[in-house]
């Protein structure tokens, strides 16, 4: 009988092709020129979402798009290991790991990126999960990135949200996410929604948000690079519009599974 590794996330039992998300977002972006992959600057890559991919977990999900693949497992709620510390609210723990073959090239900041992603997911879901319903309990989120293309944090939010819903965890709303990259090659700022790794490497900065549409609340916001206040607000609006488009397909994924 083969040895079972309790900490190793198993992949989905079946493989399905990508389904088109048809995410042409109507935004007020200042430019609509095509990118190298043929998308317009306000289009999101086709995405495949699936819930319930890991039968051993309380909830799980699989998210795939071009050059990005990740799987998420949720365990709990279960007893908090820090039992001596009483708390009327539950606790969220997250661990993001990268598969050895996930990187297209060797990098040196893998550990720091894992900690950054883990911290961001905990921050985003602490305001989304009804932790008051789980006193003295802990909810564990494990995300394994199978292929990394430089734009994985937004997909990690999506995978964690679907997995938590699959586990039956009480949440105020699903957390959806979107990312933009911007550059100032001309006098007009160029904004790309759902950037590729090459677009990120050539950008002047990027914006990532996690958003709860039903509450119109941003649970996580990260900005890198320098831009004006007006351009920053425009980037956030473009991200929110992308989140609203993805939110529809997240709900369909969960309803089709249940």
Coordinates of C-alpha atoms in Angstrom, one line a residue:
X1 CA 0.0 0.0 0.0
X2 CA 1.6 3.3 -1.0
X3 CA 2.5 5.8 1.7
X4 CA 0.0 8.7 2.1
X5 CA 1.4 12.1 2.7
X6 CA -1.0 14.1 4.9
X7 CA 0.4 17.5 3.9
X8 CA 0.5 16.9 0.2
X9 CA -2.5 18.2 -1.7
X10 CA -3.8 15.8 -4.3
X11 CA -4.7 17.1 -7.7
X12 CA -8.2 16.9 -9.1
X13 CA -9.4 13.4 -10.1
X14 CA -10.4 14.5 -13.6
X15 CA -9.0 17.0 -16.1
X16 CA -11.2 19.3 -18.1
X17 CA -10.3 21.9 -20.7
X18 CA -10.4 25.6 -19.9
X19 CA -13.9 27.2 -20.3
X20 CA -14.1 30.7 -21.6
X21 CA -14.9 33.4 -19.0
X22 CA -15.8 35.9 -21.7
X23 CA -14.6 38.7 -19.5
X24 CA -14.5 41.7 -21.7
X25 CA -14.9 44.4 -19.1
X26 CA -16.5 47.7 -20.1
X27 CA -14.3 50.2 -18.3
X28 CA -13.2 53.7 -18.7
X29 CA -9.6 52.6 -19.5
X30 CA -7.8 55.2 -21.5
X31 CA -6.5 52.8 -24.1
X32 CA -7.9 49.7 -25.8
X33 CA -5.0 48.5 -27.9
X34 CA -4.4 44.8 -28.2
X35 CA -1.7 43.0 -26.1
X36 CA 0.7 40.3 -27.2
X37 CA -1.7 37.5 -26.4
X38 CA -4.5 39.1 -28.4
X39 CA -6.5 40.4 -25.5
X40 CA -7.7 44.0 -25.2
X41 CA -6.3 45.9 -22.2
X42 CA -9.6 45.4 -20.3
X43 CA -10.0 41.7 -21.0
X44 CA -9.4 38.8 -18.5
X45 CA -7.9 35.5 -19.5
X46 CA -10.2 32.5 -19.9
X47 CA -10.5 30.8 -16.5
X48 CA -11.5 27.3 -15.3
X49 CA -13.0 27.0 -11.8
X50 CA -14.0 23.8 -10.0
X51 CA -15.1 23.1 -6.4
X52 CA -14.7 19.9 -4.5
X53 CA -11.6 18.6 -6.1
X54 CA -10.1 17.1 -2.9
X55 CA -12.4 14.6 -1.3
X56 CA -10.3 14.3 1.9
X57 CA -10.7 18.1 2.7
X58 CA -13.8 19.8 4.1
X59 CA -13.7 22.1 1.1
X60 CA -11.5 22.5 -1.9
X61 CA -11.1 24.2 -5.3
X62 CA -9.0 24.2 -8.4
X63 CA -8.3 27.3 -10.5
X64 CA -6.6 27.4 -13.8
X65 CA -5.9 30.0 -16.4
X66 CA -3.1 30.6 -19.0
X67 CA 0.2 29.9 -17.2
X68 CA -1.4 29.8 -13.8
X69 CA -2.7 26.8 -11.9
X70 CA -3.4 26.4 -8.2
X71 CA -5.3 24.1 -5.9
X72 CA -6.8 24.9 -2.5
X73 CA -7.9 22.8 0.5
X74 CA -9.8 24.0 3.6
X75 CA -9.9 22.0 6.8
X76 CA -12.1 22.9 9.8
X77 CA -13.4 24.5 11.7
X78 CA -11.5 22.4 14.2
X79 CA -10.0 23.0 17.7
X80 CA -7.5 25.8 17.9
X81 CA -4.0 24.4 18.8
X82 CA -3.6 27.4 21.2
X83 CA -6.3 26.1 23.5
X84 CA -4.9 28.0 26.5
X85 CA -5.8 31.3 24.8
X86 CA -9.5 31.8 25.0
X87 CA -11.1 33.7 22.2
X88 CA -14.8 34.3 21.4
X89 CA -13.8 34.5 17.7
X90 CA -12.3 31.8 15.5
X91 CA -8.9 32.0 13.9
X92 CA -7.8 31.7 10.2
X93 CA -4.5 30.0 9.3
X94 CA -3.2 30.0 5.8
X95 CA -0.2 28.4 4.2
X96 CA 0.7 29.1 0.5
X97 CA 3.3 26.8 -1.0
X98 CA 4.8 26.5 -4.5
X99 CA 5.3 23.2 -6.3
X100 CA 9.0 22.6 -7.2
X101 CA 8.0 22.7 -10.9
X102 CA 5.8 25.8 -10.6
X103 CA 8.4 28.4 -11.6
X104 CA 9.3 29.0 -15.2
X105 CA 12.7 30.2 -14.0
X106 CA 14.7 29.9 -10.8
X107 CA 13.9 32.6 -8.3
X108 CA 15.3 33.5 -4.8
X109 CA 12.3 35.1 -3.1
X110 CA 10.0 32.0 -3.0
X111 CA 9.8 31.9 0.8
X112 CA 9.1 35.6 1.2
X113 CA 6.4 35.4 -1.5
X114 CA 4.8 32.5 0.3
X115 CA 4.6 34.5 3.5
X116 CA 3.3 37.6 1.7
X117 CA 0.5 35.6 0.0
X118 CA -0.4 33.8 3.2
X119 CA -0.6 37.0 5.2
X120 CA -2.7 38.7 2.5
X121 CA -5.2 35.8 2.4
X122 CA -5.7 35.9 6.2
X123 CA -6.2 39.6 6.1
X124 CA -8.8 39.4 3.3
X125 CA -10.8 36.6 4.8
X126 CA -10.8 37.8 8.4
X127 CA -13.4 40.4 7.4
X128 CA -15.3 38.0 5.2
X129 CA -15.7 34.9 7.4
X130 CA -18.1 35.0 10.3
X131 CA -15.5 34.2 12.9
X132 CA -17.9 34.9 15.7
X133 CA -19.7 31.7 14.7
X134 CA -16.6 29.6 15.4
X135 CA -15.3 30.5 18.9
X136 CA -12.1 28.8 20.0
X137 CA -11.9 27.2 16.5
X138 CA -9.4 27.4 13.7
X139 CA -10.0 27.3 9.9
X140 CA -7.0 26.1 7.9
X141 CA -6.5 27.2 4.3
X142 CA -3.8 25.4 2.3
X143 CA -3.0 26.6 -1.2
X144 CA -0.5 24.9 -3.5
X145 CA 0.5 26.8 -6.6
X146 CA 1.2 24.4 -9.4
X147 CA 2.2 26.9 -12.0
X148 CA 3.3 30.5 -11.3
X149 CA 3.2 33.3 -13.9
X150 CA 3.7 36.4 -11.7
X151 CA 0.0 37.0 -11.2
X152 CA -1.1 34.4 -8.7
X153 CA -2.4 36.4 -5.6
X154 CA -5.7 37.4 -7.2
X155 CA -6.3 33.7 -8.2
X156 CA -5.3 32.6 -4.7
X157 CA -8.1 34.8 -3.3
X158 CA -10.6 33.2 -5.7
X159 CA -9.5 29.7 -5.0
X160 CA -9.7 30.2 -1.2
X161 CA -13.1 31.8 -1.4
X162 CA -14.6 28.9 -3.5
X163 CA -13.0 26.3 -1.1
X164 CA -14.4 28.0 2.0
X165 CA -17.9 28.1 0.4
X166 CA -17.5 24.4 -0.5
X167 CA -16.6 23.7 3.2
X168 CA -19.8 25.4 4.3
X169 CA -18.0 28.1 6.2
X170 CA -20.2 31.0 7.0
X171 CA -19.2 34.1 5.1
X172 CA -20.7 37.6 4.7
X173 CA -19.9 37.3 0.9
X174 CA -17.6 35.5 -1.5
X175 CA -14.3 37.3 -1.9
X176 CA -13.4 37.9 -5.5
X177 CA -10.2 39.5 -6.8
X178 CA -8.6 41.2 -9.8
X179 CA -5.2 42.7 -10.6
X180 CA -4.0 45.4 -13.0
X181 CA -0.6 46.5 -14.1
X182 CA 0.1 50.1 -15.3
X183 CA 2.9 51.8 -17.2
X184 CA 3.6 55.4 -18.3
X185 CA 5.3 55.0 -21.6
X186 CA 3.4 57.9 -23.0
X187 CA 1.6 60.9 -21.5
X188 CA -1.5 58.6 -21.1
X189 CA -1.3 55.8 -18.5
X190 CA -1.7 52.3 -20.0
X191 CA -3.6 49.9 -17.7
X192 CA -3.8 46.2 -18.3
X193 CA -6.3 44.0 -16.5
X194 CA -5.2 40.5 -15.4
X195 CA -1.6 41.1 -16.6
X196 CA 0.7 38.3 -17.8
X197 CA 4.1 37.8 -16.3
X198 CA 5.8 39.7 -19.1
X199 CA 3.5 42.6 -18.7
X200 CA 4.2 42.7 -15.0
X201 CA 7.9 42.7 -15.6
X202 CA 7.7 45.7 -17.9
X203 CA 5.1 47.6 -15.8
X204 CA 5.8 50.6 -13.6
X205 CA 3.4 49.2 -10.9
X206 CA 0.5 47.0 -10.1
X207 CA -2.7 47.0 -8.1
X208 CA -4.4 43.9 -6.4
X209 CA -7.7 44.1 -4.6
X210 CA -9.9 41.5 -2.9
X211 CA -13.5 42.6 -3.0
X212 CA -16.9 41.6 -1.6
X213 CA -19.5 42.7 -4.1
X214 CA -22.6 42.3 -2.0
X215 CA -21.2 44.6 0.7
X216 CA -19.3 46.8 -1.8
X217 CA -16.3 46.4 0.5
X218 CA -12.6 46.0 -0.3
X219 CA -11.1 43.5 2.1
X220 CA -7.5 43.7 0.8
X221 CA -5.7 46.3 -1.3
X222 CA -2.1 46.3 -2.5
X223 CA -0.5 49.0 -4.6
X224 CA 3.1 49.0 -6.0
X225 CA 4.7 51.7 -8.0
X226 CA 4.1 55.5 -8.2
X227 CA 1.1 57.1 -9.8
X228 CA -1.2 60.1 -9.2
X229 CA -4.2 59.9 -6.9
X230 CA -6.6 60.1 -9.9
X231 CA -4.8 57.3 -11.6
X232 CA -4.8 55.2 -8.4
X233 CA -8.6 55.7 -8.1
X234 CA -9.1 54.7 -11.7
X235 CA -7.0 51.6 -11.2
X236 CA -9.1 50.6 -8.2
X237 CA -12.4 51.1 -10.2
X238 CA -11.1 49.0 -13.1
X239 CA -10.2 46.2 -10.6
X240 CA -13.6 46.4 -9.0
X241 CA -15.3 46.0 -12.4
X242 CA -13.1 43.0 -13.1
X243 CA -14.1 41.5 -9.7
X244 CA -17.8 42.0 -10.5
X245 CA -17.4 40.1 -13.8
X246 CA -15.5 37.2 -12.1
X247 CA -17.9 37.1 -9.2
X248 CA -20.7 35.9 -11.5
X249 CA -18.7 32.8 -12.5
X250 CA -17.6 32.1 -9.0
X251 CA -21.3 31.8 -7.9
X252 CA -22.0 29.6 -10.9
X253 CA -19.1 27.3 -10.0
X254 CA -20.5 26.8 -6.5
X255 CA -24.1 26.4 -7.5
X256 CA -23.2 23.9 -10.2
X257 CA -21.2 21.8 -7.7
X258 CA -23.8 21.9 -4.9

